[in-house]
CSV table of N, CA, C and O in Angstrom, one decimal:
chain,number,residue,atom,x,y,z
A,1425,ILE,N,-19.3,93.0,-14.1
A,1425,ILE,CA,-19.3,92.7,-15.5
A,1425,ILE,C,-20.8,92.4,-15.9
A,1425,ILE,O,-21.3,91.3,-15.5
A,1426,PRO,N,-21.4,93.2,-16.7
A,1426,PRO,CA,-22.8,92.9,-17.1
A,1426,PRO,C,-22.9,91.7,-18.1
A,1426,PRO,O,-22.0,91.5,-18.9
A,1427,SER,N,-24.0,91.0,-18.0
A,1427,SER,CA,-24.2,89.8,-18.9
A,1427,SER,C,-24.3,90.3,-20.3
A,1427,SER,O,-24.1,89.5,-21.3
A,1428,GLU,N,-24.7,91.6,-20.5
A,1428,GLU,CA,-24.8,92.1,-21.9
A,1428,GLU,C,-23.5,92.1,-22.7
A,1428,GLU,O,-23.4,92.4,-23.9
A,1429,ILE,N,-22.4,91.8,-22.0
A,1429,ILE,CA,-21.1,91.7,-22.6
A,1429,ILE,C,-21.1,90.7,-23.8
A,1429,ILE,O,-20.4,90.8,-24.8
A,1430,ALA,N,-22.1,89.8,-23.7
A,1430,ALA,CA,-22.2,88.8,-24.8
A,1430,ALA,C,-22.6,89.4,-26.1
A,1430,ALA,O,-22.4,88.8,-27.2
A,1431,MET,N,-23.1,90.7,-26.1
A,1431,MET,CA,-23.5,91.3,-27.3
A,1431,MET,C,-22.2,91.7,-28.2
A,1431,MET,O,-22.3,92.0,-29.4
A,1432,LEU,N,-21.0,91.6,-27.6
A,1432,LEU,CA,-19.8,91.8,-28.3
A,1432,LEU,C,-19.1,90.6,-28.8
A,1432,LEU,O,-18.0,90.6,-29.2
A,1433,LYS,N,-19.9,89.5,-28.8
A,1433,LYS,CA,-19.3,88.2,-29.1
A,1433,LYS,C,-18.7,88.1,-30.5
A,1433,LYS,O,-17.8,87.2,-30.8
A,1434,THR,N,-19.1,88.9,-31.5
A,1434,THR,CA,-18.5,88.8,-32.8
A,1434,THR,C,-17.4,89.8,-33.0
A,1434,THR,O,-16.8,89.8,-34.1
A,1435,THR,N,-17.0,90.6,-32.0
A,1435,THR,CA,-16.0,91.6,-32.2
A,1435,THR,C,-14.9,91.7,-31.1
A,1435,THR,O,-13.8,92.1,-31.4
A,1436,LEU,N,-15.3,91.3,-29.9
A,1436,LEU,CA,-14.3,91.5,-28.8
A,1436,LEU,C,-13.2,90.4,-28.8
A,1436,LEU,O,-13.5,89.2,-28.7
A,1437,GLU,N,-12.0,90.9,-28.9
A,1437,GLU,CA,-10.8,90.1,-28.8
A,1437,GLU,C,-10.0,90.2,-27.5
A,1437,GLU,O,-9.2,89.4,-27.2
A,1438,GLY,N,-10.2,91.4,-26.9
A,1438,GLY,CA,-9.4,91.6,-25.6
A,1438,GLY,C,-10.4,92.2,-24.6
A,1438,GLY,O,-11.1,93.2,-24.9
A,1439,LEU,N,-10.3,91.6,-23.4
A,1439,LEU,CA,-11.1,92.2,-22.3
A,1439,LEU,C,-10.1,92.5,-21.2
A,1439,LEU,O,-9.6,91.7,-20.4
A,1440,LEU,N,-9.7,93.8,-21.1
A,1440,LEU,CA,-8.7,94.3,-20.2
A,1440,LEU,C,-9.3,95.2,-19.2
A,1440,LEU,O,-9.5,96.4,-19.4
A,1441,LEU,N,-9.7,94.6,-18.0
A,1441,LEU,CA,-10.4,95.3,-17.0
A,1441,LEU,C,-9.7,95.2,-15.6
A,1441,LEU,O,-10.3,95.3,-14.6
A,1442,SER,N,-8.4,95.1,-15.7
A,1442,SER,CA,-7.7,95.0,-14.4
A,1442,SER,C,-7.7,96.3,-13.6
A,1442,SER,O,-7.8,97.4,-14.2
A,1443,SER,N,-7.6,96.2,-12.3
A,1443,SER,CA,-7.5,97.3,-11.4
A,1443,SER,C,-8.6,98.3,-11.5
A,1443,SER,O,-8.4,99.5,-11.6
A,1444,ASN,N,-9.8,97.8,-11.6
A,1444,ASN,CA,-11.0,98.7,-11.8
A,1444,ASN,C,-12.0,98.6,-10.6
A,1444,ASN,O,-13.1,99.2,-10.7
A,1445,GLU,N,-11.6,97.9,-9.5
A,1445,GLU,CA,-12.5,97.7,-8.4
A,1445,GLU,C,-13.8,97.1,-8.8
A,1445,GLU,O,-14.8,97.4,-8.1
A,1446,LEU,N,-13.8,96.2,-9.8
A,1446,LEU,CA,-15.0,95.6,-10.2
A,1446,LEU,C,-15.5,94.6,-9.1
A,1446,LEU,O,-14.6,94.0,-8.4
A,1447,ARG,N,-16.8,94.5,-8.9
A,1447,ARG,CA,-17.4,93.7,-7.8
A,1447,ARG,C,-18.4,92.8,-8.5
A,1447,ARG,O,-18.8,93.0,-9.6
A,1448,GLY,N,-18.7,91.7,-7.8
A,1448,GLY,CA,-19.7,90.7,-8.3
A,1448,GLY,C,-19.0,89.5,-8.9
A,1448,GLY,O,-17.8,89.2,-8.7
A,1449,THR,N,-19.8,88.8,-9.7
A,1449,THR,CA,-19.3,87.6,-10.3
A,1449,THR,C,-19.0,87.8,-11.8
A,1449,THR,O,-19.5,88.7,-12.4
A,1450,ILE,N,-18.3,86.8,-12.4
A,1450,ILE,CA,-18.1,86.8,-13.8
A,1450,ILE,C,-19.4,86.1,-14.4
A,1450,ILE,O,-19.7,85.0,-14.0
A,1451,PRO,N,-20.0,86.8,-15.3
A,1451,PRO,CA,-21.3,86.2,-15.9
A,1451,PRO,C,-21.0,84.9,-16.7
A,1451,PRO,O,-19.9,84.9,-17.4
A,1452,THR,N,-21.9,84.0,-16.8
A,1452,THR,CA,-21.8,82.8,-17.6
A,1452,THR,C,-21.7,83.2,-19.1
A,1452,THR,O,-21.0,82.5,-19.9
A,1453,GLU,N,-22.2,84.3,-19.5
A,1453,GLU,CA,-22.2,84.8,-20.9
A,1453,GLU,C,-20.7,85.0,-21.3
A,1453,GLU,O,-20.5,85.1,-22.6
A,1454,ILE,N,-19.8,85.0,-20.4
A,1454,ILE,CA,-18.4,85.2,-20.8
A,1454,ILE,C,-18.0,84.1,-21.8
A,1454,ILE,O,-17.2,84.3,-22.7
A,1455,GLY,N,-18.6,83.0,-21.7
A,1455,GLY,CA,-18.3,81.9,-22.6
A,1455,GLY,C,-18.7,82.1,-24.1
A,1455,GLY,O,-18.3,81.4,-25.0
A,1456,LEU,N,-19.5,83.1,-24.3
A,1456,LEU,CA,-19.9,83.4,-25.7
A,1456,LEU,C,-18.9,84.2,-26.4
A,1456,LEU,O,-19.0,84.4,-27.6
A,1457,LEU,N,-17.9,84.7,-25.7
A,1457,LEU,CA,-16.9,85.6,-26.4
A,1457,LEU,C,-15.8,84.8,-27.0
A,1457,LEU,O,-14.7,84.8,-26.6
A,1458,THR,N,-16.2,84.0,-28.0
A,1458,THR,CA,-15.3,83.0,-28.6
A,1458,THR,C,-14.1,83.5,-29.4
A,1458,THR,O,-13.2,82.8,-29.8
A,1459,LEU,N,-14.1,84.8,-29.6
A,1459,LEU,CA,-12.9,85.5,-30.3
A,1459,LEU,C,-11.9,86.0,-29.3
A,1459,LEU,O,-10.8,86.5,-29.7
A,1460,LEU,N,-12.2,85.9,-28.0
A,1460,LEU,CA,-11.4,86.5,-27.0
A,1460,LEU,C,-10.0,85.8,-27.0
A,1460,LEU,O,-9.9,84.6,-26.8
A,1461,THR,N,-8.9,86.6,-27.1
A,1461,THR,CA,-7.6,86.1,-27.0
A,1461,THR,C,-6.9,86.5,-25.7
A,1461,THR,O,-6.0,85.8,-25.2
A,1462,THR,N,-7.3,87.6,-25.1
A,1462,THR,CA,-6.8,88.1,-23.9
A,1462,THR,C,-7.9,88.5,-22.9
A,1462,THR,O,-8.8,89.2,-23.3
A,1463,MET,N,-7.8,88.0,-21.7
A,1463,MET,CA,-8.7,88.4,-20.6
A,1463,MET,C,-7.9,88.7,-19.4
A,1463,MET,O,-7.3,87.8,-18.8
A,1464,ASP,N,-8.0,89.9,-19.0
A,1464,ASP,CA,-7.3,90.4,-17.7
A,1464,ASP,C,-8.3,91.0,-16.8
A,1464,ASP,O,-8.7,92.1,-17.0
A,1465,LEU,N,-8.7,90.3,-15.8
A,1465,LEU,CA,-9.7,90.7,-14.8
A,1465,LEU,C,-9.0,90.8,-13.4
A,1465,LEU,O,-9.6,90.8,-12.4
A,1466,SER,N,-7.7,90.9,-13.4
A,1466,SER,CA,-6.9,90.8,-12.2
A,1466,SER,C,-7.1,92.1,-11.4
A,1466,SER,O,-7.5,93.1,-11.9
A,1467,ASN,N,-6.8,92.0,-10.1
A,1467,ASN,CA,-6.7,93.1,-9.2
A,1467,ASN,C,-8.1,93.8,-9.1
A,1467,ASN,O,-8.1,95.0,-9.2
A,1468,ASN,N,-9.1,93.1,-8.9
A,1468,ASN,CA,-10.5,93.6,-8.7
A,1468,ASN,C,-11.0,93.0,-7.4
A,1468,ASN,O,-10.3,92.5,-6.6
A,1469,LYS,N,-12.3,93.1,-7.3
A,1469,LYS,CA,-13.0,92.5,-6.1
A,1469,LYS,C,-14.1,91.5,-6.6
A,1469,LYS,O,-15.1,91.4,-6.0
A,1470,LEU,N,-13.8,90.8,-7.7
A,1470,LEU,CA,-14.7,89.8,-8.2
A,1470,LEU,C,-14.8,88.6,-7.2
A,1470,LEU,O,-13.8,88.3,-6.5
A,1471,ASN,N,-15.9,88.0,-7.1
A,1471,ASN,CA,-16.1,86.9,-6.1
A,1471,ASN,C,-17.0,85.8,-6.7
A,1471,ASN,O,-17.3,85.8,-7.9
A,1472,GLY,N,-17.3,84.9,-5.9
A,1472,GLY,CA,-18.0,83.7,-6.4
A,1472,GLY,C,-17.1,82.7,-7.0
A,1472,GLY,O,-15.9,82.8,-6.9
A,1473,THR,N,-17.7,81.8,-7.7
A,1473,THR,CA,-16.9,80.8,-8.4
A,1473,THR,C,-16.7,81.2,-9.9
A,1473,THR,O,-17.5,81.9,-10.4
A,1474,LEU,N,-15.7,80.6,-10.5
A,1474,LEU,CA,-15.5,80.9,-11.9
A,1474,LEU,C,-16.5,80.1,-12.7
A,1474,LEU,O,-16.7,78.9,-12.4
A,1475,PRO,N,-17.2,80.7,-13.7
A,1475,PRO,CA,-18.2,79.9,-14.4
A,1475,PRO,C,-17.5,78.8,-15.3
A,1475,PRO,O,-16.4,79.1,-15.9
A,1476,THR,N,-18.2,77.7,-15.4
A,1476,THR,CA,-17.6,76.6,-16.3
A,1476,THR,C,-17.5,77.1,-17.7
A,1476,THR,O,-16.7,76.5,-18.5
A,1477,GLU,N,-18.3,78.1,-18.1
A,1477,GLU,CA,-18.3,78.5,-19.5
A,1477,GLU,C,-17.0,79.1,-19.9
A,1477,GLU,O,-16.7,79.3,-21.1
A,1478,VAL,N,-16.1,79.4,-19.0
A,1478,VAL,CA,-14.7,79.9,-19.3
A,1478,VAL,C,-14.0,78.9,-20.2
A,1478,VAL,O,-13.3,79.3,-21.1
A,1479,GLY,N,-14.3,77.6,-20.0
A,1479,GLY,CA,-13.8,76.6,-20.9
A,1479,GLY,C,-14.1,76.7,-22.3
A,1479,GLY,O,-13.4,76.2,-23.2
A,1480,LEU,N,-15.2,77.4,-22.6
A,1480,LEU,CA,-15.6,77.6,-24.0
A,1480,LEU,C,-14.7,78.5,-24.8
A,1480,LEU,O,-14.8,78.6,-26.0
A,1481,LEU,N,-13.9,79.2,-24.1
A,1481,LEU,CA,-12.9,80.1,-24.7
A,1481,LEU,C,-11.7,79.4,-25.2
A,1481,LEU,O,-10.8,80.1,-25.7
A,1482,ALA,N,-11.6,78.1,-25.0
A,1482,ALA,CA,-10.4,77.3,-25.3
A,1482,ALA,C,-9.8,77.6,-26.7
A,1482,ALA,O,-8.6,77.6,-26.9
A,1483,PRO,N,-10.7,77.7,-27.8
A,1483,PRO,CA,-10.1,77.8,-29.1
A,1483,PRO,C,-9.2,79.1,-29.3
A,1483,PRO,O,-8.3,79.1,-30.1
A,1484,SER,N,-9.5,80.1,-28.6
A,1484,SER,CA,-8.9,81.4,-28.9
A,1484,SER,C,-8.1,82.0,-27.7
A,1484,SER,O,-7.2,82.8,-27.9
A,1485,LEU,N,-8.4,81.7,-26.5
A,1485,LEU,CA,-7.8,82.4,-25.3
A,1485,LEU,C,-6.3,82.0,-25.1
A,1485,LEU,O,-6.0,80.8,-24.9
A,1486,PHE,N,-5.4,83.0,-25.1
A,1486,PHE,CA,-4.0,82.8,-24.9
A,1486,PHE,C,-3.5,83.3,-23.6
A,1486,PHE,O,-2.6,82.8,-23.0
A,1487,HIS,N,-4.1,84.4,-23.1
A,1487,HIS,CA,-3.7,85.1,-21.9
A,1487,HIS,C,-5.0,85.2,-21.0
A,1487,HIS,O,-6.0,85.8,-21.4
A,1488,CYS,N,-4.8,84.8,-19.8
A,1488,CYS,CA,-5.9,84.9,-18.8
A,1488,CYS,C,-5.4,85.2,-17.4
A,1488,CYS,O,-4.6,84.4,-16.9
A,1489,HIS,N,-5.7,86.4,-16.9
A,1489,HIS,CA,-5.2,86.9,-15.6
A,1489,HIS,C,-6.5,87.1,-14.7
A,1489,HIS,O,-7.3,88.0,-15.0
A,1490,LEU,N,-6.5,86.3,-13.7
A,1490,LEU,CA,-7.7,86.4,-12.8
A,1490,LEU,C,-7.2,86.6,-11.3
A,1490,LEU,O,-8.0,86.5,-10.4
A,1491,ASP,N,-5.9,86.8,-11.1
A,1491,ASP,CA,-5.4,86.8,-9.8
A,1491,ASP,C,-5.8,88.1,-9.1
A,1491,ASP,O,-6.3,89.0,-9.7
A,1492,ARG,N,-5.6,88.1,-7.8
A,1492,ARG,CA,-5.9,89.2,-6.9
A,1492,ARG,C,-7.4,89.6,-6.9
A,1492,ARG,O,-7.8,90.8,-7.1
A,1493,ASN,N,-8.3,88.6,-6.8
A,1493,ASN,CA,-9.7,88.8,-6.6
A,1493,ASN,C,-10.1,88.0,-5.4
A,1493,ASN,O,-9.3,87.5,-4.6
A,1494,GLN,N,-11.4,87.8,-5.2
A,1494,GLN,CA,-11.9,87.1,-4.1
A,1494,GLN,C,-12.7,85.9,-4.4
A,1494,GLN,O,-13.8,85.6,-3.9
A,1495,PHE,N,-12.3,85.1,-5.4
A,1495,PHE,CA,-13.0,84.0,-5.9
A,1495,PHE,C,-13.0,82.9,-4.8
A,1495,PHE,O,-12.2,82.8,-4.0
A,1496,SER,N,-14.1,82.1,-4.9
A,1496,SER,CA,-14.2,80.9,-3.9
A,1496,SER,C,-14.4,79.7,-4.7
A,1496,SER,O,-14.7,79.7,-5.9
A,1497,GLY,N,-14.2,78.6,-4.0
A,1497,GLY,CA,-14.4,77.3,-4.6
A,1497,GLY,C,-13.2,76.8,-5.4
A,1497,GLY,O,-12.1,77.3,-5.2
A,1498,THR,N,-13.4,75.8,-6.2
A,1498,THR,CA,-12.3,75.2,-7.0
A,1498,THR,C,-12.4,75.6,-8.4
A,1498,THR,O,-13.5,76.1,-8.9
A,1499,LEU,N,-11.3,75.5,-9.1
A,1499,LEU,CA,-11.3,75.8,-10.6
A,1499,LEU,C,-12.2,74.8,-11.3
A,1499,LEU,O,-12.2,73.6,-11.0
A,1500,PRO,N,-13.1,75.3,-12.2
A,1500,PRO,CA,-13.9,74.4,-13.0
A,1500,PRO,C,-13.0,73.4,-13.8
A,1500,PRO,O,-12.0,73.8,-14.3
A,1501,ARG,N,-13.5,72.2,-13.9
A,1501,ARG,CA,-12.8,71.2,-14.7
A,1501,ARG,C,-12.6,71.7,-16.2
A,1501,ARG,O,-11.6,71.4,-16.8
A,1502,GLN,N,-13.5,72.5,-16.7
A,1502,GLN,CA,-13.4,73.0,-18.0
A,1502,GLN,C,-12.3,73.9,-18.3
A,1502,GLN,O,-11.9,74.1,-19.4
A,1503,MET,N,-11.7,74.5,-17.2
A,1503,MET,CA,-10.5,75.3,-17.3
A,1503,MET,C,-9.3,74.5,-18.0
A,1503,MET,O,-8.4,75.0,-18.6
A,1504,GLY,N,-9.4,73.2,-17.8
A,1504,GLY,CA,-8.3,72.3,-18.4
A,1504,GLY,C,-8.3,72.3,-19.9
A,1504,GLY,O,-7.4,71.9,-20.5
A,1505,GLN,N,-9.4,72.8,-20.5
A,1505,GLN,CA,-9.5,72.9,-21.9
A,1505,GLN,C,-8.7,74.0,-22.5
A,1505,GLN,O,-8.5,74.1,-23.7
A,1506,LEU,N,-8.3,74.9,-21.6
A,1506,LEU,CA,-7.6,76.2,-22.1
A,1506,LEU,C,-6.1,75.8,-22.3
A,1506,LEU,O,-5.2,76.2,-21.5
A,1507,ARG,N,-5.8,75.1,-23.3
A,1507,ARG,CA,-4.5,74.6,-23.5
A,1507,ARG,C,-3.5,75.5,-24.2
A,1507,ARG,O,-2.3,75.3,-24.3
A,1508,LYS,N,-4.0,76.6,-24.7
A,1508,LYS,CA,-3.2,77.6,-25.4
A,1508,LYS,C,-2.7,78.7,-24.5
A,1508,LYS,O,-2.0,79.6,-24.9
A,1509,LEU,N,-3.0,78.6,-23.2
A,1509,LEU,CA,-2.6,79.7,-22.3
A,1509,LEU,C,-1.1,79.8,-22.2
A,1509,LEU,O,-0.4,78.8,-22.1
A,1510,HIS,N,-0.6,81.0,-22.1
A,1510,HIS,CA,0.8,81.3,-21.9
A,1510,HIS,C,1.0,81.7,-20.5
A,1510,HIS,O,0.3,82.3,-19.8
């Protein structure tokens, strides 16, 4: 996922990239996508730790699917701010 995804911060509401064999890490710029209501990055080959900036999505994010990847480490404390998740 390129860091340039932040250029969509005023329009992107859904990021549906499951089952695309994506590799690499989730960029910290993901936190700039404050209109995002759905994020599905499941079933890829993403790795590294989840960026703490994911917590910045708290006001709008309802659905978040990150399963079936190769993440390491612990969940960032900021994930606890995602109280609207279903």
